[in-house]
XYZ file of C-alpha atoms in Angstrom:
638
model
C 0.000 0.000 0.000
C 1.047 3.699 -0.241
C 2.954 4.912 2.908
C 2.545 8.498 4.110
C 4.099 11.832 3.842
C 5.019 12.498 6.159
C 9.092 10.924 7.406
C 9.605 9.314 10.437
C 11.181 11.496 13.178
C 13.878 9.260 13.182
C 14.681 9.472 9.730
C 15.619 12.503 8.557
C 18.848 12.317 7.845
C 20.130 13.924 10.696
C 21.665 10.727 12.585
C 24.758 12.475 13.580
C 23.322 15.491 14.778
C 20.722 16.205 17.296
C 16.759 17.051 16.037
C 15.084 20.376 16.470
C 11.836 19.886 18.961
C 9.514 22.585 19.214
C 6.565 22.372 21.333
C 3.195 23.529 20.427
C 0.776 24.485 23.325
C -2.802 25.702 23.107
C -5.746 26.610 25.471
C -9.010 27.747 24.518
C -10.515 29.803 27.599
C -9.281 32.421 29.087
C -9.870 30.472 32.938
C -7.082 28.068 31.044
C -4.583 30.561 30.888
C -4.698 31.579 33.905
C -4.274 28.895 36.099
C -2.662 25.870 34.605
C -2.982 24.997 30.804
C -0.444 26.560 29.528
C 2.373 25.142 32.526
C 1.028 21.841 32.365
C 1.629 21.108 29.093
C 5.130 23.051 28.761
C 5.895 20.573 31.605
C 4.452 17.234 29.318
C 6.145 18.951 26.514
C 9.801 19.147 27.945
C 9.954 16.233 29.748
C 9.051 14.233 26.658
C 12.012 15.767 24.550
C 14.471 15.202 27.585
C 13.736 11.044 27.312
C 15.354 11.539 23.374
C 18.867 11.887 23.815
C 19.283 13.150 20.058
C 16.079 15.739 20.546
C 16.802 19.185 22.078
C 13.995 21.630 22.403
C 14.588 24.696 20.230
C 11.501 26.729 22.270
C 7.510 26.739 22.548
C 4.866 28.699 20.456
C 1.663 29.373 22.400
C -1.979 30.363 21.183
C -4.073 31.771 23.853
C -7.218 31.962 24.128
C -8.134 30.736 20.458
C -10.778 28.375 19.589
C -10.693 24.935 19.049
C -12.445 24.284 15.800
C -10.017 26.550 13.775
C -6.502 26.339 12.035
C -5.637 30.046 11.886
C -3.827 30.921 14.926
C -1.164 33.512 15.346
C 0.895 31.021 17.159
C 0.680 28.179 14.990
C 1.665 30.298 12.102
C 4.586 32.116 13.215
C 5.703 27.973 14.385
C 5.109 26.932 10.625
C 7.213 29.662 9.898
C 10.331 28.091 11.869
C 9.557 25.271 10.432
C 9.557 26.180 6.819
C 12.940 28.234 7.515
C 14.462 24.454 8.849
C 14.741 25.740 11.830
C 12.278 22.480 13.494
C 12.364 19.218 12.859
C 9.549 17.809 15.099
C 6.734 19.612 16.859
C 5.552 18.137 20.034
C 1.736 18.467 21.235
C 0.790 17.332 24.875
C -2.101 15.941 23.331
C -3.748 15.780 20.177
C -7.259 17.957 20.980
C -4.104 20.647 21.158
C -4.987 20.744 17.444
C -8.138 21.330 17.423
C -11.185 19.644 19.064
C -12.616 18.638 15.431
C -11.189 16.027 13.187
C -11.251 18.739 10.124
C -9.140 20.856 12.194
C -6.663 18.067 13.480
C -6.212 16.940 10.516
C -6.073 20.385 9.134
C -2.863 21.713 11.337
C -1.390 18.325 10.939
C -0.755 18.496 7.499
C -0.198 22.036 7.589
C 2.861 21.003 9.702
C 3.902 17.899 7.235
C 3.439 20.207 4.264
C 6.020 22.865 5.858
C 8.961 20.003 7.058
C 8.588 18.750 10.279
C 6.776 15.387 11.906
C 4.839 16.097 14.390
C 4.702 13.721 18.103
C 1.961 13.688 21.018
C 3.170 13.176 24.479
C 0.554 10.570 25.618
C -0.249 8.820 22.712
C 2.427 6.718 19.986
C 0.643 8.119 16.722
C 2.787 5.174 15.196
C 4.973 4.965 12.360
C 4.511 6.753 8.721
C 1.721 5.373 6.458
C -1.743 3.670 6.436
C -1.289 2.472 10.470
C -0.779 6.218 11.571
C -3.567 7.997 9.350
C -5.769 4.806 10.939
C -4.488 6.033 14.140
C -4.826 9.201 14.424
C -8.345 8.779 12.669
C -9.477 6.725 15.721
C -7.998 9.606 17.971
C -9.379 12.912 15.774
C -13.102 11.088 16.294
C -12.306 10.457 19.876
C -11.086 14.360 20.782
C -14.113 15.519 18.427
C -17.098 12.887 20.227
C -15.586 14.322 23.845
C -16.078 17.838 22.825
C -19.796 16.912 21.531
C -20.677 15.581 24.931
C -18.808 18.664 27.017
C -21.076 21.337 23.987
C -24.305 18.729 24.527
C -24.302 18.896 28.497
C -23.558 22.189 28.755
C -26.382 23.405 26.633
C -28.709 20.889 28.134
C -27.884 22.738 31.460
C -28.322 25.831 30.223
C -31.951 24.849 28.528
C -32.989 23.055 32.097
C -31.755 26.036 33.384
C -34.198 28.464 30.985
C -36.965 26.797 31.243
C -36.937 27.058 35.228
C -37.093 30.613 34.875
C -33.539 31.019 35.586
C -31.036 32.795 33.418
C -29.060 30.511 31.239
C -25.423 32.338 31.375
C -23.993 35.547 29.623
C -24.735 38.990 30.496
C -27.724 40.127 31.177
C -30.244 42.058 28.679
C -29.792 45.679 28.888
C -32.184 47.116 31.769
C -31.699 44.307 33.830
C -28.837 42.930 36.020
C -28.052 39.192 37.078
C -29.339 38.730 40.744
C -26.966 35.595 42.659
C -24.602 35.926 40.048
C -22.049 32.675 39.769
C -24.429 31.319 42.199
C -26.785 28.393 41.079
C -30.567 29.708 40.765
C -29.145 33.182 38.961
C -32.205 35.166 37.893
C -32.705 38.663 36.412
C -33.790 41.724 38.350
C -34.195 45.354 37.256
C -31.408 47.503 36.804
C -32.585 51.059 38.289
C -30.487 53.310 36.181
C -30.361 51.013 32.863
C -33.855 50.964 33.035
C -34.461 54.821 33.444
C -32.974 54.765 29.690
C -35.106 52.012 28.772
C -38.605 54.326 29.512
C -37.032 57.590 28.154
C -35.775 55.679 24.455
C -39.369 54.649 24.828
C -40.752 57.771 24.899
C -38.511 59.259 22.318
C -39.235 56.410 20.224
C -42.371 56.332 20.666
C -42.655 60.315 20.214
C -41.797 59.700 16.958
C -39.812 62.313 14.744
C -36.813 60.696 15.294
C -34.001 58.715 13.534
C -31.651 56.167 15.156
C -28.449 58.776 14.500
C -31.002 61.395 16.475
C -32.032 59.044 19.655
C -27.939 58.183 19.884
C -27.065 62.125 19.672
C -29.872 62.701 22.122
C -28.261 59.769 24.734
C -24.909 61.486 24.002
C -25.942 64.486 24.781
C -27.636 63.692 27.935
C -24.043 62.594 29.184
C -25.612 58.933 29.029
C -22.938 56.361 27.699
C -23.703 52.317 26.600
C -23.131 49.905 29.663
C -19.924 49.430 28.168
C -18.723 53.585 29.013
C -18.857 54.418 25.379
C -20.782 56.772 22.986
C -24.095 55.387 21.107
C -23.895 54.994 17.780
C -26.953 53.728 15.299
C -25.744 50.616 15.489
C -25.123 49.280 19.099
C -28.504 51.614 19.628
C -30.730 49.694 17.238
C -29.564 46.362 18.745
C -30.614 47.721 22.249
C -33.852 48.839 20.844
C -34.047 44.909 20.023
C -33.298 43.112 23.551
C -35.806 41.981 25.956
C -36.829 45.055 27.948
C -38.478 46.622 24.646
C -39.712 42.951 23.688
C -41.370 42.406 27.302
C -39.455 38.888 27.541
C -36.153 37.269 27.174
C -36.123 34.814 24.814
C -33.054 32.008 25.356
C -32.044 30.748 21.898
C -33.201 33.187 19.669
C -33.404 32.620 15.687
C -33.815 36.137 14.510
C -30.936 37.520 15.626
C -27.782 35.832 14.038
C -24.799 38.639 14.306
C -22.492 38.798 16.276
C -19.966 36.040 17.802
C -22.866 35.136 20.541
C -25.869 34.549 17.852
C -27.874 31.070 18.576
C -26.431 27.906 16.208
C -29.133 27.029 13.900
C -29.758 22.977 12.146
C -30.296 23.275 8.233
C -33.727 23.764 8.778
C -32.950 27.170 10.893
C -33.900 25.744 14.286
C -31.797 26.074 17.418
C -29.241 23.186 17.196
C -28.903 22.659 21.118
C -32.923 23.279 22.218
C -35.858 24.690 21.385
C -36.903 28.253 22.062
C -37.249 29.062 25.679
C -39.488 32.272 27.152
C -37.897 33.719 30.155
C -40.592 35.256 32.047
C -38.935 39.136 33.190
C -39.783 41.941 36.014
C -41.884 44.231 33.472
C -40.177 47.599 32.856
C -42.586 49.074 30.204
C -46.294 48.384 30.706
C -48.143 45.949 28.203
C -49.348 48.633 25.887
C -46.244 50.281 26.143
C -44.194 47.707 24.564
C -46.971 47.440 22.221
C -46.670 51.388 20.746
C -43.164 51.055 21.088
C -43.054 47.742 18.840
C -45.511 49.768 16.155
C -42.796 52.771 16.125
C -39.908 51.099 16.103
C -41.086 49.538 12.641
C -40.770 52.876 10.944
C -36.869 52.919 11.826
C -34.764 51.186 9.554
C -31.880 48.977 10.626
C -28.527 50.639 10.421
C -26.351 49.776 7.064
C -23.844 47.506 7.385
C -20.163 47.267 5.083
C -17.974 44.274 5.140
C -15.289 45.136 6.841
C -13.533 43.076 4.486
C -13.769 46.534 2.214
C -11.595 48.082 3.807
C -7.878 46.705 3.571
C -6.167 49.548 5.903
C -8.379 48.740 8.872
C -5.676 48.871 11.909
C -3.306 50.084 9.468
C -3.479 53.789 9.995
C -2.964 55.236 13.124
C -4.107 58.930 14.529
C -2.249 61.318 16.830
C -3.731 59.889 19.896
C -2.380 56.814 19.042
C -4.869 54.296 18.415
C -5.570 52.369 15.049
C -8.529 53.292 12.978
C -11.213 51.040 11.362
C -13.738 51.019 8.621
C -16.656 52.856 9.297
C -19.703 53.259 6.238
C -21.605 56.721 6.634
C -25.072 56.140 5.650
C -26.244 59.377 5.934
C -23.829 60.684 2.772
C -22.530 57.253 1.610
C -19.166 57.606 2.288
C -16.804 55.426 3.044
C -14.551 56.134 5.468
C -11.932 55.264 8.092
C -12.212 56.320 11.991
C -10.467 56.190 14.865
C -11.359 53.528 17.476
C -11.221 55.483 20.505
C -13.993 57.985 19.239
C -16.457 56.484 21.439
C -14.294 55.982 24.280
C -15.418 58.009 27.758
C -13.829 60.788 26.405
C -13.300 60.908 22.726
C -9.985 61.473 21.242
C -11.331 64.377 18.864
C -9.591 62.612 15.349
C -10.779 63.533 12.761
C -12.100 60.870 10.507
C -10.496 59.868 6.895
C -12.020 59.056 3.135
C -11.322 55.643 2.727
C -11.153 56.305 -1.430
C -8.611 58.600 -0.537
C -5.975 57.129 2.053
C -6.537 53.744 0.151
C -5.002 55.475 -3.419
C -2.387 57.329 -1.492
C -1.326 53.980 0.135
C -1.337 52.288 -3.180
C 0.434 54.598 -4.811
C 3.271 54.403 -2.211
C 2.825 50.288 -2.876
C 3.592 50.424 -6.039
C 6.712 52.604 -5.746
C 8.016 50.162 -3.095
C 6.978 47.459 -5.199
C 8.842 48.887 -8.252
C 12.243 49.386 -6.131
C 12.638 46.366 -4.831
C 13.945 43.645 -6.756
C 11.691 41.041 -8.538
C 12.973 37.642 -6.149
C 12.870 40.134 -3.422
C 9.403 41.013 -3.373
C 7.066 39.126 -0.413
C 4.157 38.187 -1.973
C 6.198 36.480 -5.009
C 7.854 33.953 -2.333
C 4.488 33.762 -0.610
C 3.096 32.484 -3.938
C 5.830 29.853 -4.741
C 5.400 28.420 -1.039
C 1.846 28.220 -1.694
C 2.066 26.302 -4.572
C 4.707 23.685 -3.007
C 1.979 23.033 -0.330
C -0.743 22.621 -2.687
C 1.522 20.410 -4.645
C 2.661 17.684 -1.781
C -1.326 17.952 -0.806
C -2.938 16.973 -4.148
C -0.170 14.300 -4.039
C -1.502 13.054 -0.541
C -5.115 13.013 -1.721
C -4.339 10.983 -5.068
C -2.506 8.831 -2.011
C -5.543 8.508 0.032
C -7.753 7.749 -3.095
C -5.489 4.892 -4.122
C -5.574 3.639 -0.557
C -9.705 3.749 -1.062
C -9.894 2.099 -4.222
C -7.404 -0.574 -2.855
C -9.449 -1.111 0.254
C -12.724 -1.451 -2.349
C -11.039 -4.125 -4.264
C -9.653 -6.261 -1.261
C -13.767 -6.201 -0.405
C -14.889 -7.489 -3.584
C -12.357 -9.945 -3.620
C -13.685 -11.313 -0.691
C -16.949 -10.452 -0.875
C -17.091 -13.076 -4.286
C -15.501 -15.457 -2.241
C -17.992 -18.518 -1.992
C -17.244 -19.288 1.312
C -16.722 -16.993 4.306
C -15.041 -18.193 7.576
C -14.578 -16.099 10.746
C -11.402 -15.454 9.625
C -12.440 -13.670 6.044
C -15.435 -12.018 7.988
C -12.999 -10.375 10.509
C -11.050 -9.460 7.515
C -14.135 -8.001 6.185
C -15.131 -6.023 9.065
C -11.448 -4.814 9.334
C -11.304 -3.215 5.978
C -14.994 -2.052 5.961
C -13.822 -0.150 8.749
C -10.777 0.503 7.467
C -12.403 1.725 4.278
C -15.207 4.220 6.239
C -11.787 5.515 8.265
C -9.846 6.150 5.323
C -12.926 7.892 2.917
C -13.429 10.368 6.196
C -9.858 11.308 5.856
C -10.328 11.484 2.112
C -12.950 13.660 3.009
C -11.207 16.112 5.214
C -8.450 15.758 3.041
C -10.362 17.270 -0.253
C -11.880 20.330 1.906
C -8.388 21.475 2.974
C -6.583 20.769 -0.927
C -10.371 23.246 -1.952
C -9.091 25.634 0.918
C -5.479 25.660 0.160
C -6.455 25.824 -4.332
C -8.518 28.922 -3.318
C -5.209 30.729 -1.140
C -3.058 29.561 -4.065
C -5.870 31.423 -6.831
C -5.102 34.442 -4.846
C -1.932 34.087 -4.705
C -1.427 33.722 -8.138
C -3.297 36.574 -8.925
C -0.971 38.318 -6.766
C 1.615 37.325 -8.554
C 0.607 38.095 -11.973
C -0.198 41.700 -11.004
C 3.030 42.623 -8.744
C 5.167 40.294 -10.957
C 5.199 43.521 -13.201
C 7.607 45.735 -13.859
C 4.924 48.524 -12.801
C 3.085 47.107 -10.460
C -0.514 48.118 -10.028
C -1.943 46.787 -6.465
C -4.954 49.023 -7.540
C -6.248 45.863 -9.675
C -6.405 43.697 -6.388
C -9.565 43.066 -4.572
C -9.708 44.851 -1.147
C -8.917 41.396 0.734
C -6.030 40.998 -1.520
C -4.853 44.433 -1.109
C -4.792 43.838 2.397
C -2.752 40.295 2.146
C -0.256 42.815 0.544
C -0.471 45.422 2.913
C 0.280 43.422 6.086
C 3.164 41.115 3.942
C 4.786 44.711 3.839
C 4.062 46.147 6.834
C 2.058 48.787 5.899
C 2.297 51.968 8.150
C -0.041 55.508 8.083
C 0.307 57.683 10.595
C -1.815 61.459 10.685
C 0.977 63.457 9.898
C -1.149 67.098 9.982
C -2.766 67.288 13.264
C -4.750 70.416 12.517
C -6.206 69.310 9.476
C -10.333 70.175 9.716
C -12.024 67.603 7.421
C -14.609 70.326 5.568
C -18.375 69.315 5.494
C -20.616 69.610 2.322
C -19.545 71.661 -1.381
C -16.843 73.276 -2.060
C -16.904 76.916 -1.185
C -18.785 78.648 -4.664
C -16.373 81.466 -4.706
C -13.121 78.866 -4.555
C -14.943 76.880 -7.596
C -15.264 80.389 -9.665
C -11.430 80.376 -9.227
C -10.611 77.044 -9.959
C -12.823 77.121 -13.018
C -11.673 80.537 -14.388
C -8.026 79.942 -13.335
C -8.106 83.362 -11.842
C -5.156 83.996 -8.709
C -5.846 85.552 -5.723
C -5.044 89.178 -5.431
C -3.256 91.030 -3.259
C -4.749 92.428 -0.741
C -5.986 96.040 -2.076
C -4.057 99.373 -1.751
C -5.778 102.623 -0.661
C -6.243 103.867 -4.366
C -7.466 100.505 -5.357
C -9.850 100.189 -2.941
C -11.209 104.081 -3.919
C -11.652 102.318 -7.080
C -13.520 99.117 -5.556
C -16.095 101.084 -3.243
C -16.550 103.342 -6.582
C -17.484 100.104 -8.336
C -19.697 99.062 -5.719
C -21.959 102.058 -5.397
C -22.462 102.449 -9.139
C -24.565 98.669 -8.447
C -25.448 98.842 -5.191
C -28.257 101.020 -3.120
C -27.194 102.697 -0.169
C -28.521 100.698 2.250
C -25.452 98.036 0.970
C -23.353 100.520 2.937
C -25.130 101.213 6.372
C -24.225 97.478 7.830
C -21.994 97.865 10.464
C -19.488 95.603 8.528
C -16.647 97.549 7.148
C -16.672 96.490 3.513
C -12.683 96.917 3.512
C -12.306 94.647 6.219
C -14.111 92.072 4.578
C -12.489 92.583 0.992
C -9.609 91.513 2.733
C -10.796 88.727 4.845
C -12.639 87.264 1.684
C -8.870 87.209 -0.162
C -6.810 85.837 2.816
C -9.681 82.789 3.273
C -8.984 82.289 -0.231
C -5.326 82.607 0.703
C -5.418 80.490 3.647
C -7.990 78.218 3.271
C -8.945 78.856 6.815
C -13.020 77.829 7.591
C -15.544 80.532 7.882
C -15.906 79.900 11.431
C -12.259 80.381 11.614
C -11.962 83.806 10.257
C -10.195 86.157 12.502
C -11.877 89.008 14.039
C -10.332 92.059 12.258
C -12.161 91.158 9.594
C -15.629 91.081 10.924
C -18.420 88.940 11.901
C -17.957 85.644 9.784
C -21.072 85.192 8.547
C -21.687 88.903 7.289
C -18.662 88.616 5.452
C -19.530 84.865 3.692
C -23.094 86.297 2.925
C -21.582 89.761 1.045
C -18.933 87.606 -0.701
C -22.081 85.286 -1.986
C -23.531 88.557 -2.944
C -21.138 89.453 -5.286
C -19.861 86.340 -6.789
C -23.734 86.306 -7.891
C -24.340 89.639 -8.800
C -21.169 89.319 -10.723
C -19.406 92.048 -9.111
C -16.927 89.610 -7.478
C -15.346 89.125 -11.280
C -15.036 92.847 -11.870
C -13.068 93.186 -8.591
C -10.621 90.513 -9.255
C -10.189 92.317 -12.411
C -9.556 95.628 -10.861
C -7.088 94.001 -8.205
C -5.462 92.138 -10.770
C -3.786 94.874 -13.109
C -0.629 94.279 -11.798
C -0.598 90.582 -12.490
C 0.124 89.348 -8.966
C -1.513 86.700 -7.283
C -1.270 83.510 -5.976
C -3.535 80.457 -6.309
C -6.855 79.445 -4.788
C -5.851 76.742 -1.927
C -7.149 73.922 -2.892
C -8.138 71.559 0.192
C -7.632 67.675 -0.319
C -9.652 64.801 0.922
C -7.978 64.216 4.068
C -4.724 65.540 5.682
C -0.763 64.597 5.380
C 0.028 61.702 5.639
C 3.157 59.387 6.953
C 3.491 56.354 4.857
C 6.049 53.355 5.828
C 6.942 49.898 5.460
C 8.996 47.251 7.235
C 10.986 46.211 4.258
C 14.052 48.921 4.941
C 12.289 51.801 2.654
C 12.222 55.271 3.593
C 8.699 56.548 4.766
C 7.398 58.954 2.870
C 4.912 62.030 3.223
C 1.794 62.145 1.328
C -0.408 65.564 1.100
């Protein structure tokens, strides 16, 4: 039959010289790390490796904290790593549900491991030797680890539907307006919250009111000096899902099926019904009276839910980083359709006042200073190129081990016929038969898992390759990359934007109508206006104007001049200094004569000498500091 991979430990050529251990630990709750998962199995870990005289134990990778069920892990990748560089020869588990607690992820990280160089060994269990016996064996163990986490998921949720349907409350935190009363105590139930539920009956009033949308009821909680249970701002969205919890509802329902976002929504069967119980009413203290809840329910039918982006479109979330420090995100403004990036600690207590960013923008500024990079470095040189070659070599030795796995299938199929169409059966050929039946049913689950990962890795080597066709170039153009590819390429080159103008002001709405009259005219800005100049100006002005233009206690001058250094400057309207009179006077006689077209004939009469300078012309968003970790030079962007 075809053998495995995946060498023997003790045969990789490296007889005369001792083999690279690394050990591999992982805990999945935070009450894990702690207290003892972590020590533990460094201790199982290390005193395995000591019993091998020619193993020494080149360090430990850790992921803490991570689930279970998946194969992307910080820890486990930056160990592949090492292991792809030759640094390991052998990683060491302390046992194998350190994988994963699902055979698709087992398997998943174990030939993640074989695919980069290295065997790997389990402290408590001999996995056995390379081949049919091991992939047996470590199929027996994979369903094992899986059919032990069932029955921990299974008797927890039966608990916690026991537990719901005696009126008690089933775990997590309580619904807004309520607290838990006997908390970590057995018999927990819900009680009012006093001051959670004074903001329960005044949304209901303002909701109820009507008049309102859900940006309005947030400004209004703002303003009140009112923050979320967490100590932050309300926004639309955390608001609307508020709006949406028990207190409004009049109930608390445990294993809802109308709510699914979130990373604490209720797991559904194919047919959409709760996987782990059926629906469960928790009877509540009532905060809102019966009819109440009822006009509330009617209103809050007029407000629509709050638009939600991908955040997968926006490839420079936690890639830019404002002056207070913290990294921004990707935020979608539904009331102008923008999209944009923000700061996340705009909703902290107190917020950090940065301004906010057009995602269009930043993102062509970035690539832009991509591509340069790109173009400098040398074509063997660049990340993504190497990524892309590794990429293939795995998908390579895995289509191999799947063509090995469906030989091993067929051959197991054959052996049954064979005996099958024998004419007579002893114990002895119906032993054999129930050996490779289940022999066959192991090997076509591994078959199986082993066709979802080779999908998985075909669709990482796809993008890849388009990655490699497009920064291949000469000229590169990341522009032509979706926004998750973009990203892949921003984090291989440790992308960098930092703010570099703090006192940008991001302006609101159009473009000032005088500034456009320059832009489209090409006509400089002026000097400001000499005392014979001006004669001529205020001559000008009450050959088209009535007197009354002149009795406003703005001094036309004054403004004249304010009007040509804002246009100078660039400075906002609320902005203007003083000397030059009341802000909005001045904006409304500048609108005045742009309109009346007396704003042209000045510029004329200021611009006999042929001096000027031009309209400033505002950008999108401010300077910005652009870097990478690849030994480049940052460079500023305005």
């Amino acid at each position: 039959m075809q053998q495995g991979t995946a060498p023997h430990v003790e045969d990789r050529g490296r007889s005369c010289q001792a083999l690279a251990a690394a050990a591999y630990m992982r805990v999945s709750t935070a009450e894990q790390k702690r207290r003892y998962g972590i020590p533990a199995q460094a201790e199982a870990t290390r005193a395995f490796v000591e019993k091998r005289a020619t193993w020494r134990l080149e360090g430990s990778w850790e992921d803490l904290g991570g689930s279970g069920s998946t194969t992307s892990r910080p820890g486990l990748n930056e160990l592949l790593a090492e292991v792809a560089e030759g640094r390991v020869d052998v990683v060491v588990v302390s046992s194998l549900d350190r994988l994963g607690r699902t055979e698709a992820a087992i398997w998943h990280c174990l030939w993640q491991i074989e695919d980069a160089g290295a065997a790997l060994e389990c402290c408590d269990l001999n996995l056995g030797e390379p081949g049919l016996d091991r992939w047996l064996t470590i199929d027996r163990l994979a369903r094992s680890v899986e059919a032990d986490y069932s029955r921990i998921v299974t008797r927890t949720q039966a608990g916690r539907q026991l537990k719901a349907v005696g009126g008690g409350w089933p775990g997590g935190p309580a619904p807004y307006g309520y607290r838990i009363r006997g908390k970590g105590a057995f018999g927990s139930t819900l009680e009012i919250d006093p001051t959670e539920a004074a903001v329960v009956r005044l949304l209901a009033d303002l909701v109820i009111e009507g008049g309102r949308t859900l940006m309005d009821l947030a400004e209004e909680l703002n303003r009140r000096g009112i923050p979320t249970r967490s100590g932050r701002q309300w926004t639309r969205a955390n608001l609307h899902r508020r709006l949406k919890g028990a207190a409004f509802l009049g109930e608390a329902v445990f294993r809802r099926s109308d709510q699914q976002w979130g990373g604490h929504c209720t797991r559904l069967d194919d047919s959409g019904q709760p996987l782990y119980g059926e629906r469960v009413v928790i009877p509540l203290p009532a905060i809102l009276a019966a009819d109440g809840i009822h006009a509330f329910q009617q209103a809050l039918a007029e407000l629509a839910r709050p638009h939600r982006t991908p955040l997968g479109e926006y490839p420079l979330t936690g890639r830019v980083y404002g002056p207070c420090g913290r990294p921004y995100v990707g935020c979608f403004r539904s009331n102008d359709g923008v999209r944009t990036y923000r700061c996340s600690g705009w909703q902290q207590n107190v917020p950090c006042g940065c301004l906010y960013l057009r995602a269009d923008y930043v993102e062509e500024h970035v690539a832009l200073h991509v591509n340069a990079l790109l173009a400098s470095m040398p074509l063997l040189d660049r990340p993504i190129l190497q990524v892309s070659s590794e990429a293939q070599t795995r998908l390579a030795r895995h289509t191999e081990r799947v063509r090995s796995l469906e030989r091993l299938v067929a051959q197991c199929a054959e052996e049954l016929d064979g005996l099958r169409n024998q004419a007579q059966h002893s114990r002895v050929v119906a032993a054999a038969l129930r050996q490779l039946e289940a022999d066959q049913a192991a090997l076509e689950r591994i078959l199986s898992h082993a066709r979802d990962w080779l999908e998985e890795l075909d669709v990482r080597a796809g993008r890849d390759d388009r990655l490699s066709a497009v920064l291949g170039a000469a000229a590169p153009h990341s522009q032509d990359l979706s926004p998750s590819e973009q990203r892949h390429l921003i984090e291989s080159l440790e992308v960098r934007v930092d703010i570099a103008d703090r006192e940008f002001r991001y302006r609101e709405g159009t473009k000032c109508l005088t500034m456009q009259w320059h832009e489209r005219t090409g006509t400089p800005v002026p000097p400001d206006p000499t005392d014979v100049e001006w004669a001529r100006i205020e001559e000008l002005l009450r050959s088209r104007y009535r007197p009354h233009h002149f009795r406003s206690p703005l001094d036309l001058r004054a403004a004249l001049t304010g009007m040509l250094h804002r246009l100078r400057t660039g400075v906002l309207w609320r902005d203007l200094p003083e000397r030059f009179g009341d802000p909005r006077r001045v904006r409304f006689r500048q609108r005045t004569w742009l309109a009346d077209g007396v704003w042209a004939e000045i510029m004329k009469l200021l611009g006999d000498g042929g001096e000027g300078t031009p309209v400033l012309i505002h950008g999108a968003a401010p300077e910005l500091f652009i870097r990478s970790g690849h030994g480049v030079d940052p460079v500023g962007i305005s």
